[in-house]
Short mmCIF file of C-alpha atoms in Angstrom, two decimals:
data_model
loop_
_atom_site.label_atom_id
_atom_site.label_comp_id
_atom_site.label_asym_id
_atom_site.label_seq_id
_atom_site.Cartn_x
_atom_site.Cartn_y
_atom_site.Cartn_z
CA MET A 1 0.22 -0.02 -0.05
CA SER A 2 1.30 3.44 -0.92
CA LYS A 3 2.00 6.05 2.03
CA ILE A 4 -0.48 8.29 0.55
CA ARG A 5 -3.29 5.78 0.43
CA LEU A 6 -2.34 4.61 3.62
CA LEU A 7 -2.55 8.04 5.05
CA SER A 8 -5.86 8.84 3.46
CA LEU A 9 -7.43 5.52 4.86
CA GLN A 10 -6.31 6.46 8.10
CA LEU A 11 -7.75 10.02 7.95
CA LEU A 12 -10.93 8.64 6.60
CA VAL A 13 -11.38 6.44 9.83
CA ALA A 14 -10.99 9.65 11.81
CA VAL A 15 -13.47 11.45 9.75
CA VAL A 16 -15.90 8.62 9.83
CA MET A 17 -15.70 8.08 13.62
CA ILE A 18 -16.10 11.79 14.45
CA GLY A 19 -18.97 12.18 11.55
CA LEU A 20 -20.79 9.49 13.55
CA TRP A 21 -20.27 10.77 16.76
CA GLN A 22 -21.48 14.49 15.69
CA LEU A 23 -24.31 12.58 14.00
CA LEU A 24 -25.51 10.73 16.80
CA THR A 25 -25.22 13.13 19.41
CA THR A 26 -27.07 15.97 17.45
CA VAL A 27 -29.51 14.53 14.85
CA PRO A 28 -32.63 12.66 16.18
CA ILE A 29 -33.03 8.98 14.84
CA PHE A 30 -36.75 7.63 15.12
CA GLY A 31 -37.32 10.58 17.54
CA ARG A 32 -34.49 10.43 19.92
CA LEU A 33 -30.88 11.10 20.06
CA LEU A 34 -28.84 7.73 20.43
CA LEU A 35 -26.06 9.19 22.15
CA PRO A 36 -27.36 11.94 24.78
CA PRO A 37 -24.98 14.90 24.66
CA PHE A 38 -25.05 14.96 28.48
CA PHE A 39 -22.85 11.68 28.57
CA PHE A 40 -21.15 11.95 25.04
CA SER A 41 -20.78 15.63 24.45
CA ASN A 42 -19.88 16.37 20.78
CA PRO A 43 -17.25 16.90 18.51
CA VAL A 44 -17.82 20.58 18.24
CA ASP A 45 -17.94 21.10 21.96
CA VAL A 46 -14.86 19.36 22.34
CA GLY A 47 -12.89 20.99 19.78
CA SER A 48 -13.98 24.31 21.02
CA GLN A 49 -12.99 23.42 24.58
CA ILE A 50 -9.44 22.26 23.25
CA VAL A 51 -9.27 25.58 21.43
CA ALA A 52 -10.35 27.66 24.33
CA TRP A 53 -7.73 25.83 26.46
CA PHE A 54 -4.85 26.75 24.03
CA SER A 55 -6.15 30.23 22.97
CA SER A 56 -6.52 31.30 26.85
CA GLY A 57 -3.22 29.54 27.18
CA VAL A 58 -4.33 27.71 30.50
CA ILE A 59 -3.38 24.53 29.07
CA TRP A 60 0.28 24.96 29.10
CA LYS A 61 0.68 25.17 32.69
CA HIS A 62 -0.86 22.08 33.19
CA LEU A 63 0.96 20.29 30.46
CA ALA A 64 4.30 21.63 32.03
CA ILE A 65 3.37 20.25 35.38
CA THR A 66 2.62 16.86 33.73
CA LEU A 67 5.47 16.84 31.63
CA TRP A 68 7.83 17.81 34.56
CA GLU A 69 6.10 15.10 36.74
CA SER A 70 6.80 12.41 33.97
CA ILE A 71 10.52 13.64 33.52
CA LEU A 72 11.14 13.28 37.08
CA ALA A 73 9.63 10.06 37.55
CA PHE A 74 11.30 8.69 34.57
CA ALA A 75 14.72 9.93 35.67
CA ILE A 76 14.50 8.65 39.34
CA GLY A 77 12.80 5.48 38.49
CA SER A 78 15.45 4.58 35.76
CA LEU A 79 18.38 5.52 37.94
CA GLY A 80 17.10 3.25 40.68
CA GLY A 81 16.41 0.51 38.42
CA VAL A 82 19.89 0.47 36.81
CA LEU A 83 21.43 0.74 40.27
CA PHE A 84 19.52 -1.94 41.73
CA GLY A 85 19.48 -4.06 38.47
CA PHE A 86 23.15 -3.84 38.32
CA TRP A 87 23.74 -4.89 41.98
CA PHE A 88 21.34 -7.70 42.04
CA ALA A 89 22.79 -9.01 38.81
CA ARG A 90 26.32 -9.10 40.19
CA GLN A 91 25.21 -10.38 43.55
CA PRO A 92 23.33 -13.40 43.24
CA THR A 93 23.03 -13.77 47.08
CA VAL A 94 21.50 -10.56 47.27
CA ALA A 95 19.25 -11.11 44.45
CA ALA A 96 18.08 -14.65 45.79
CA VAL A 97 17.42 -13.04 49.37
CA PHE A 98 15.26 -10.08 48.07
CA ASP A 99 13.64 -12.12 45.20
CA PRO A 100 10.26 -12.79 46.93
CA TYR A 101 10.12 -9.23 47.95
CA VAL A 102 10.66 -7.85 44.63
CA LYS A 103 7.98 -10.32 43.18
CA MET A 104 5.75 -8.94 45.92
CA ALA A 105 6.33 -5.11 45.39
CA ASN A 106 6.03 -5.90 41.65
CA ALA A 107 2.62 -7.55 41.96
CA LEU A 108 0.88 -4.94 43.97
CA PRO A 109 -1.42 -2.72 41.69
CA ARG A 110 0.56 0.71 42.04
CA VAL A 111 -2.76 2.68 42.00
CA VAL A 112 -3.14 1.74 45.89
CA LEU A 113 -0.15 3.32 46.83
CA ALA A 114 -1.15 6.78 45.45
CA PRO A 115 -3.25 7.78 48.75
CA ILE A 116 0.00 6.75 50.84
CA PHE A 117 2.02 9.02 48.68
CA THR A 118 -0.29 11.84 49.07
CA LEU A 119 -0.33 11.50 52.73
CA TRP A 120 3.65 11.41 53.05
CA LEU A 121 4.38 13.94 50.23
CA GLY A 122 1.30 16.13 50.14
CA LEU A 123 -0.79 17.24 47.08
CA GLY A 124 2.36 18.75 45.17
CA ILE A 125 4.06 17.13 42.35
CA TRP A 126 6.25 14.87 44.56
CA SER A 127 3.41 12.23 45.19
CA LYS A 128 2.99 12.06 41.60
CA VAL A 129 6.52 11.40 40.88
CA ALA A 130 6.70 8.81 43.53
CA LEU A 131 3.74 6.92 41.97
CA GLY A 132 5.59 7.30 38.52
CA VAL A 133 8.92 5.98 40.03
CA THR A 134 7.12 2.99 41.53
CA LEU A 135 6.11 2.16 37.94
CA VAL A 136 9.29 2.94 35.90
CA PHE A 137 11.59 1.29 38.51
CA PHE A 138 10.24 -2.20 38.04
CA ILE A 139 10.70 -2.21 34.37
CA VAL A 140 14.07 -0.77 34.15
CA PHE A 141 15.28 -3.04 37.12
CA PHE A 142 14.13 -6.12 35.42
CA ASN A 143 15.48 -5.13 32.20
CA VAL A 144 18.93 -4.12 33.39
CA TYR A 145 18.99 -7.45 35.65
CA GLN A 146 18.24 -9.62 32.37
CA GLY A 147 20.72 -7.40 30.41
CA VAL A 148 23.56 -7.95 32.69
CA ARG A 149 22.98 -11.56 33.44
CA GLU A 150 22.55 -12.24 29.57
CA VAL A 151 25.95 -10.95 28.48
CA SER A 152 27.10 -13.52 25.96
CA GLY A 153 29.72 -15.66 27.54
CA THR A 154 32.06 -15.55 24.54
CA VAL A 155 32.15 -11.71 24.56
CA LEU A 156 32.90 -11.89 28.31
CA ALA A 157 35.87 -14.37 27.95
CA ASN A 158 37.17 -12.21 25.11
CA GLY A 159 37.11 -9.08 27.21
CA ARG A 160 39.01 -10.92 29.84
CA MET A 161 41.55 -12.33 27.30
CA LEU A 162 41.94 -8.91 25.96
CA GLY A 163 43.11 -7.94 29.41
CA MET A 164 40.10 -6.03 30.83
CA ASN A 165 39.86 -6.00 34.71
CA GLU A 166 36.70 -6.15 36.69
CA ARG A 167 35.91 -2.43 36.45
CA GLN A 168 36.71 -2.48 32.60
CA LEU A 169 34.46 -5.46 32.17
CA MET A 170 31.63 -3.31 33.88
CA ARG A 171 32.38 -0.25 31.77
CA HIS A 172 32.92 -1.94 28.27
CA VAL A 173 30.75 -4.97 28.41
CA TYR A 174 28.17 -5.14 31.25
CA TRP A 175 27.17 -1.69 31.12
CA PRO A 176 26.53 -1.40 27.15
CA SER A 177 24.51 -4.68 27.55
CA ALA A 178 22.41 -3.53 30.32
CA LEU A 179 21.82 -0.29 28.64
CA SER A 180 20.67 -1.82 25.31
CA TRP A 181 18.12 -3.85 27.21
CA MET A 182 17.13 -0.68 29.15
CA PHE A 183 16.57 1.33 25.98
CA SER A 184 14.59 -1.51 24.43
CA SER A 185 12.10 -0.79 27.10
CA LEU A 186 12.33 2.92 26.75
CA HIS A 187 8.84 3.30 25.09
CA THR A 188 7.01 1.20 28.03
CA SER A 189 8.93 3.16 30.76
CA VAL A 190 8.18 6.44 29.39
CA GLY A 191 4.60 5.44 28.99
CA PHE A 192 4.52 4.41 32.45
CA ALA A 193 6.03 7.52 33.91
CA VAL A 194 3.31 9.55 32.37
CA VAL A 195 0.50 7.05 33.55
CA GLY A 196 1.87 7.63 37.07
CA ALA A 197 1.83 11.42 36.81
CA VAL A 198 -1.53 11.45 35.33
CA VAL A 199 -3.19 8.84 37.64
CA GLY A 200 -1.61 10.75 40.63
CA GLU A 201 -2.92 13.96 39.49
CA TYR A 202 -6.33 12.64 39.06
CA LEU A 203 -6.48 11.32 42.73
CA GLY A 204 -5.48 14.40 44.20
CA SER A 205 -3.89 17.70 42.99
CA ALA A 206 -3.93 21.16 42.01
CA ALA A 207 -2.64 21.07 38.58
CA GLY A 208 -1.78 18.93 35.59
CA LEU A 209 -3.71 17.08 32.76
CA GLY A 210 -5.33 14.59 35.35
CA TYR A 211 -6.35 17.37 37.41
CA LEU A 212 -7.99 18.96 34.45
CA ILE A 213 -9.97 15.82 33.49
CA GLN A 214 -10.87 15.43 37.24
CA GLN A 215 -12.20 18.95 37.47
CA ALA A 216 -14.33 18.64 34.65
CA GLU A 217 -15.54 15.37 35.72
CA GLY A 218 -16.52 16.91 38.97
CA VAL A 219 -18.88 19.16 37.53
CA PHE A 220 -20.24 16.86 34.67
CA ASP A 221 -18.47 18.80 32.08
CA VAL A 222 -18.15 15.88 29.65
CA ALA A 223 -16.71 17.95 27.07
CA GLY A 224 -13.93 18.88 29.27
CA VAL A 225 -13.27 15.29 30.12
CA PHE A 226 -13.06 14.19 26.36
CA ALA A 227 -11.04 17.20 25.41
CA GLY A 228 -8.58 16.53 28.31
CA MET A 229 -8.33 12.88 26.98
CA PHE A 230 -7.46 14.15 23.62
CA VAL A 231 -4.63 16.57 24.91
CA LEU A 232 -3.35 13.62 26.82
CA SER A 233 -3.23 11.34 23.97
CA ALA A 234 -1.57 13.94 21.60
CA PHE A 235 1.14 14.49 24.56
CA VAL A 236 1.87 10.88 25.04
CA ILE A 237 2.14 10.31 21.09
CA LEU A 238 4.69 13.35 20.96
CA ILE A 239 6.64 12.07 23.99
CA ASP A 240 6.86 8.57 22.30
CA LEU A 241 7.99 10.23 19.04
CA GLY A 242 10.76 11.81 20.94
CA VAL A 243 11.71 8.69 22.60
CA THR A 244 12.09 7.03 19.05
CA VAL A 245 14.45 9.51 18.04
CA VAL A 246 16.43 9.00 20.81
CA GLU A 247 16.34 5.11 20.62
CA ARG A 248 17.39 5.44 16.81
CA ARG A 249 20.34 7.31 18.22
CA LEU A 250 21.36 5.02 21.00
CA LEU A 251 21.00 1.66 19.53
CA VAL A 252 22.42 2.09 15.92
CA TRP A 253 24.63 -1.12 16.80
CA ARG A 254 21.64 -3.12 17.13
CA PRO A 255 20.56 -5.13 14.07
CA ASP A 256 17.08 -5.25 14.70
CA ALA A 257 16.66 -1.71 15.59
CA ALA A 258 18.59 -0.59 12.67
CA HIS A 259 16.55 -2.78 10.40
CA GLN A 260 13.11 -1.94 11.69
CA ARG A 261 13.65 1.79 11.41
CA VAL A 262 15.50 2.25 8.21
CA MET B 1 61.82 -17.65 5.19
CA GLN B 2 63.47 -17.62 8.47
CA ALA B 3 62.10 -16.33 11.80
CA ALA B 4 64.00 -13.35 13.21
CA PRO B 5 66.31 -14.99 15.92
CA ALA B 6 64.68 -14.23 19.24
CA ALA B 7 66.76 -13.36 22.26
CA PRO B 8 68.28 -16.36 23.85
CA LEU B 9 65.88 -17.74 26.47
CA ALA B 10 65.92 -20.39 29.01
CA THR B 11 63.38 -22.60 27.52
CA PRO B 12 62.60 -22.94 23.74
CA TRP B 13 59.01 -23.59 24.79
CA ALA B 14 56.22 -20.81 24.61
CA VAL B 15 53.52 -23.25 25.79
CA GLU B 16 54.06 -26.58 27.62
CA LEU B 17 51.11 -28.76 28.91
CA ASP B 18 52.50 -31.33 31.05
CA ASP B 19 49.90 -34.29 31.41
CA ALA B 20 47.34 -31.91 31.60
CA THR B 21 44.00 -33.64 32.64
CA VAL B 22 40.81 -31.81 32.50
CA ALA B 23 37.63 -33.07 34.07
CA PHE B 24 34.06 -31.55 34.57
CA ARG B 25 31.67 -32.41 37.15
CA LEU B 26 28.33 -33.31 35.65
CA ALA B 27 24.91 -32.43 37.08
CA ASP B 28 24.48 -36.10 38.24
CA ALA B 29 27.75 -35.87 40.34
CA ARG B 30 29.52 -38.10 37.80
CA VAL B 31 33.04 -36.87 36.59
CA TYR B 32 33.66 -36.43 33.11
CA THR B 33 37.25 -36.55 31.77
CA ALA B 34 37.33 -34.51 28.49
CA VAL B 35 41.24 -34.63 27.98
CA GLU B 36 43.60 -36.88 29.80
CA ARG B 37 47.21 -36.61 30.26
CA ALA B 38 47.76 -34.39 27.40
CA ARG B 39 51.47 -33.66 26.84
CA LEU B 40 52.24 -30.91 24.12
CA SER B 41 54.66 -28.25 23.81
CA VAL B 42 54.75 -25.28 21.28
CA ALA B 43 58.05 -23.54 20.43
CA HIS B 44 58.82 -19.84 20.11
CA GLY B 45 57.44 -19.02 16.66
CA GLU B 46 55.82 -22.34 16.04
CA PHE B 47 52.54 -23.04 14.37
CA VAL B 48 51.16 -25.84 15.79
CA ALA B 49 47.58 -27.18 14.66
CA ILE B 50 45.41 -29.52 16.79
CA VAL B 51 43.25 -31.70 14.78
CA GLY B 52 40.62 -34.26 16.25
CA PRO B 53 37.13 -35.35 15.82
CA THR B 54 34.09 -33.49 17.06
CA GLY B 55 34.09 -33.24 20.83
CA CYS B 56 37.36 -34.60 21.47
CA GLY B 57 38.31 -31.61 23.85
CA LYS B 58 40.35 -29.67 21.47
CA SER B 59 39.09 -26.61 22.55
CA THR B 60 39.09 -27.59 26.02
CA LEU B 61 42.94 -27.94 25.64
CA LEU B 62 42.86 -24.60 24.26
CA ASN B 63 41.10 -22.97 27.18
CA VAL B 64 43.71 -24.50 29.57
CA ALA B 65 46.43 -22.91 27.60
CA ALA B 66 44.61 -19.69 27.85
CA GLY B 67 43.93 -20.08 31.50
CA LEU B 68 40.29 -20.00 31.18
CA LEU B 69 40.21 -23.51 32.48
CA LYS B 70 42.18 -24.92 35.18
CA PRO B 71 43.35 -28.55 34.66
CA ALA B 72 42.35 -31.15 37.28
CA ALA B 73 45.90 -32.44 37.24
CA GLY B 74 49.24 -31.55 35.58
CA THR B 75 50.76 -28.43 34.79
CA VAL B 76 50.79 -25.76 32.43
CA ARG B 77 53.82 -23.79 31.70
CA ILE B 78 54.03 -20.15 29.52
CA PHE B 79 57.67 -19.31 28.76
CA ASN B 80 58.82 -21.70 31.56
CA GLU B 81 56.64 -20.07 34.02
CA PRO B 82 53.62 -21.74 35.69
CA LEU B 83 50.37 -20.62 34.57
CA THR B 84 48.06 -19.14 37.41
CA GLY B 85 45.07 -17.34 36.56
CA LEU B 86 44.73 -16.02 32.59
CA ASN B 87 47.35 -16.37 30.42
CA ARG B 88 48.50 -12.66 29.90
CA GLN B 89 51.06 -13.59 27.12
CA ALA B 90 48.13 -15.02 24.87
CA GLY B 91 45.78 -13.66 22.48
CA TYR B 92 42.65 -15.75 21.91
CA LEU B 93 40.66 -16.13 18.79
CA PHE B 94 37.28 -17.38 19.38
CA GLN B 95 35.10 -19.75 17.20
CA ALA B 96 31.78 -17.86 18.04
CA ASP B 97 31.50 -14.05 17.42
CA ALA B 98 33.44 -12.50 20.25
CA LEU B 99 33.13 -8.75 19.11
CA PHE B 100 31.41 -6.15 21.40
CA PRO B 101 28.37 -5.55 19.32
CA TRP B 102 27.98 -2.04 20.80
CA LYS B 103 31.41 -0.84 19.35
CA THR B 104 32.37 -0.03 15.68
CA ALA B 105 34.99 -2.10 14.04
CA VAL B 106 37.37 0.49 14.94
CA ASP B 107 36.67 0.80 18.41
CA ASN B 108 36.69 -2.86 18.74
CA VAL B 109 40.06 -3.17 17.46
CA ALA B 110 41.27 -0.23 19.55
CA ILE B 111 39.97 -1.40 23.04
CA GLY B 112 42.66 -3.79 23.64
CA LEU B 113 44.91 -0.67 23.78
CA GLU B 114 42.86 1.60 25.41
CA ILE B 115 42.35 -0.61 28.60
CA SER B 116 46.02 -1.02 28.65
CA GLY B 117 46.35 2.69 29.25
CA ALA B 118 47.03 4.03 25.68
CA SER B 119 45.36 7.55 24.75
CA ARG B 120 42.40 7.14 22.68
CA ALA B 121 43.84 9.05 19.63
CA GLU B 122 46.85 6.60 20.05
CA ALA B 123 44.73 3.50 20.34
CA HIS B 124 42.54 4.76 17.21
CA ALA B 125 45.36 5.54 14.87
CA ALA B 126 46.89 2.06 15.62
CA ALA B 127 43.49 0.35 15.21
CA GLN B 128 43.06 2.14 11.87
CA LYS B 129 46.49 0.81 10.62
CA TRP B 130 45.37 -2.91 11.93
CA LEU B 131 42.27 -2.40 10.00
CA THR B 132 44.03 -1.64 7.05
CA LEU B 133 46.22 -4.53 7.27
CA VAL B 134 43.40 -6.95 7.64
CA GLY B 135 42.04 -5.28 4.47
CA LEU B 136 38.94 -3.31 6.21
CA GLY B 137 40.34 0.05 6.23
CA ALA B 138 37.26 1.66 4.82
CA PHE B 139 35.09 -0.26 7.15
CA ALA B 140 36.25 1.45 10.49
CA GLY B 141 32.71 3.07 11.22
CA ARG B 142 30.69 -0.16 10.70
CA TYR B 143 29.14 -1.85 13.64
CA PRO B 144 29.83 -5.85 13.80
CA HIS B 145 26.09 -6.59 12.59
CA MET B 146 27.14 -4.59 9.40
CA LEU B 147 29.86 -6.65 8.56
CA SER B 148 29.89 -10.23 6.94
CA GLY B 149 31.12 -13.16 8.75
CA GLY B 150 34.44 -12.96 7.01
CA GLN B 151 34.76 -9.44 7.81
CA ARG B 152 34.00 -9.88 11.47
CA LYS B 153 36.67 -12.33 11.51
CA ARG B 154 39.26 -9.96 10.12
CA VAL B 155 38.15 -7.57 12.76
CA ALA B 156 38.49 -10.00 15.54
CA LEU B 157 41.91 -11.17 14.26
CA ALA B 158 43.01 -7.37 14.31
CA GLN B 159 41.57 -6.96 17.67
CA VAL B 160 43.91 -9.78 19.19
CA LEU B 161 46.92 -8.78 17.23
CA ILE B 162 47.17 -5.34 18.07
CA ARG B 163 48.13 -6.11 21.50
CA ASN B 164 51.06 -7.98 20.10
CA PRO B 165 50.58 -11.32 22.27
CA LYS B 166 53.49 -13.61 22.06
CA ILE B 167 51.10 -16.56 21.92
CA LEU B 168 48.00 -16.77 19.50
CA LEU B 169 45.34 -19.20 20.53
CA MET B 170 42.71 -20.05 17.87
CA ASP B 171 39.77 -21.90 18.48
CA GLU B 172 38.41 -23.21 14.96
CA PRO B 173 38.35 -19.33 13.85
CA PHE B 174 37.30 -19.98 10.27
CA GLY B 175 34.78 -22.75 11.20
CA PRO B 176 31.53 -20.83 10.51
CA LEU B 177 33.04 -19.34 7.29
CA ASP B 178 32.43 -20.74 3.70
CA ALA B 179 35.11 -22.56 1.80
CA GLN B 180 36.64 -19.65 -0.19
CA THR B 181 36.63 -17.13 2.53
CA ARG B 182 38.38 -19.79 4.93
CA GLN B 183 41.13 -20.12 2.46
CA ILE B 184 41.52 -16.05 2.05
CA MET B 185 41.62 -15.85 5.74
CA GLY B 186 44.16 -18.70 6.07
CA ASN B 187 46.41 -17.00 3.61
CA LEU B 188 45.86 -13.69 5.42
CA LEU B 189 46.72 -15.34 8.87
CA LEU B 190 50.02 -16.64 7.19
CA ASP B 191 50.94 -13.43 5.92
CA LEU B 192 50.50 -11.75 9.25
CA TRP B 193 52.29 -14.51 11.03
CA THR B 194 55.12 -14.50 8.64
CA ALA B 195 55.91 -10.78 9.62
CA ASP B 196 56.12 -11.48 13.24
CA ARG B 197 56.37 -15.02 13.89
CA LYS B 198 54.32 -15.83 17.23
CA ALA B 199 53.81 -19.26 18.85
CA VAL B 200 50.48 -20.46 17.48
CA LEU B 201 48.04 -23.04 18.85
CA PHE B 202 45.42 -23.59 16.15
CA VAL B 203 42.47 -25.87 16.82
CA THR B 204 40.51 -27.03 13.74
CA HIS B 205 38.77 -30.27 12.62
CA ASP B 206 39.68 -29.76 9.17
CA LEU B 207 42.92 -31.65 8.31
CA GLU B 208 43.67 -30.13 5.20
CA GLU B 209 43.67 -26.66 6.73
CA ALA B 210 45.74 -28.01 9.37
CA ILE B 211 48.47 -29.23 7.22
CA ALA B 212 48.29 -26.08 4.90
CA LEU B 213 48.84 -23.66 7.60
CA ALA B 214 51.02 -25.65 10.35
CA ASP B 215 54.50 -26.31 11.17
CA ARG B 216 53.17 -29.45 13.11
CA VAL B 217 50.10 -31.19 13.29
CA VAL B 218 48.89 -32.76 16.66
CA ILE B 219 46.07 -35.44 16.28
CA MET B 220 43.62 -36.17 19.41
CA SER B 221 41.56 -39.28 19.84
CA ALA B 222 37.82 -39.29 20.06
CA GLY B 223 36.41 -38.36 23.54
CA PRO B 224 35.98 -38.93 26.44
CA GLN B 225 39.47 -39.41 28.06
CA SER B 226 40.87 -37.85 24.75
CA ARG B 227 44.36 -38.03 24.34
CA ILE B 228 47.11 -36.70 22.01
CA ILE B 229 47.94 -39.52 19.56
CA GLY B 230 49.92 -38.44 16.91
CA ASP B 231 52.32 -35.61 16.14
CA TRP B 232 53.61 -34.92 12.47
CA ARG B 233 55.94 -32.47 11.14
CA VAL B 234 54.92 -30.68 8.30
CA PRO B 235 57.91 -30.42 5.92
CA LEU B 236 56.34 -28.10 3.41
CA PRO B 237 58.34 -25.01 2.55
CA ARG B 238 57.25 -21.58 3.55
CA PRO B 239 55.94 -18.99 2.31
CA ARG B 240 52.91 -21.26 1.33
CA ASP B 241 49.83 -20.17 -0.49
CA ILE B 242 47.09 -22.37 1.07
CA PHE B 243 45.36 -22.45 -2.59
CA GLU B 244 48.32 -23.76 -4.20
CA ILE B 245 49.94 -25.73 -1.54
CA ARG B 246 47.11 -28.40 -1.64
CA LEU B 247 48.32 -29.38 -4.93
CA GLU B 248 51.84 -30.50 -3.87
CA LYS B 249 52.78 -34.07 -3.56
CA GLU B 250 54.15 -33.90 -0.28
CA PHE B 251 50.91 -32.28 0.98
CA HIS B 252 48.98 -35.37 -0.24
CA THR B 253 51.52 -37.92 1.19
CA LEU B 254 51.26 -36.40 4.59
CA HIS B 255 47.41 -36.13 4.33
CA ARG B 256 47.28 -39.61 3.45
CA GLU B 257 49.39 -40.62 6.49
CA ILE B 258 47.61 -38.59 9.09
CA TRP B 259 44.23 -39.41 8.00
CA SER B 260 44.80 -43.16 8.30
CA VAL B 261 45.26 -42.39 11.93
CA LEU B 262 42.54 -39.80 12.31
CA LYS B 263 39.83 -41.56 10.39
CA ASP B 264 39.47 -44.35 13.06
CA GLU B 265 38.96 -41.66 15.71
CA VAL B 266 36.57 -39.62 13.55
CA LEU B 267 34.63 -42.69 13.07
CA LYS B 268 34.79 -43.72 16.69
CA GLY B 269 33.83 -40.09 17.77
CA TYR B 270 30.70 -40.45 15.45
CA ALA B 271 29.65 -43.40 16.57
CA GLN B 272 29.64 -42.14 20.23
CA SER B 273 28.04 -38.98 19.35
CA THR B 274 25.16 -40.78 17.64
CA GLY B 275 25.03 -43.44 20.29
CA GLU B 276 24.88 -40.89 22.84
CA THR B 277 22.03 -39.01 21.19
CA SER B 278 19.95 -41.86 20.66
CA ALA B 279 20.26 -42.98 24.38
CA VAL B 280 19.14 -39.40 25.54
#
């Protein structure tokens, strides 16, 4: 399928969906509206809400807050995941002792931690960051752990025979291997950082996209809820594009990454 | 061509395995003896090939010489010094891909110098020179996955040789390559080796390759408890071209002679490996 054809078909789906939505919420069929506007709003209202947010500029503050929370959650969670992943992979005893607790912590649905974090850290950004960190940490942790443990034995022996000491093996063999695993999960971990931030905001905050959606919902402003959702989707897609660019630069040496994206 | 006379040394041997026995403990607590009482010496500047059937412990013996494996009994001496830990005098060319996949060709070659304290610029200049020597001067910026199997072997060869090891250990290095590429790589290896003779221990299952390359061919029996059962001097003159040398009469005579011994072991090894797999 050619690129233009694909793009036009993709656009067609959007047009049909929005068209149906508009039709069913505004034009009565057999004397009644199939989608009552109170519950479903309509595309025009949602669109004008989005335009209003951007033209008045209120949205920027909320976007900035959510973005900042996501970045902090990603940075702190990744750092912790890398450190602990490395430590556990190099110390099998430590890994064995902590194994059940790591599994337990990872099994816990992280949303239930949100009230605790709000209690501990207040309504500001840090309770949201903490929630995001608990999500990002485990993804990075497991990937780094795997990456360090699955270093090819031959490559390792080669490093030794070339005269590397433990520190140099760490830097030239274990570290790049672990990073490559971590970067291969970059999309997931960045996504979870945003999820942590938005869910945290939704459950109690004074700013951010989650707050915006929660406020709209509180006053039955369905158009506001949908508008918030659309802005959020666009936000996540933009971040994901950024991640793809970073990934393509960092993983040039990987055969699969290079082939997929050329 | 004669090797440059080295400074007089206390021993003529670069590598000496003295009754080296290698055993592994299996999962069910049985002991598997891979190699039994192997006695083998490699002189300075000598190219020795070890040939044996699949699974006879040729690579095991090489790992012992590298210090990657400790023999259960017997001693290993490197330049008359007992070997403890890794063999720092040796460069090792692995059968499998051992390049660092996250480094470009030139970085892969330079790493050996960088970790021993050379500056980055210095190491890179030397690496570029070595890449040119192995015919890959134009491929410095490529990552291993962008190179063919033969090109990767060339990079690996440069990676090992740039450190100027006194001993070169090679574990079926050209095994994964196609027949033509193997011969080209064999000639490249001989060229590089002639320029600066190192003691070479070259493991292969290909008798023709062994005779074409080596000064001495050592035959191992089928495993387990594999032993060294033969040691032939290769009387062919150097420099050699391994395309041509296979046509020489002496080559054929020697090949026939060694093969008469090796054949039985190959059949024994084959019978054992098939017997074992059917038992599993």
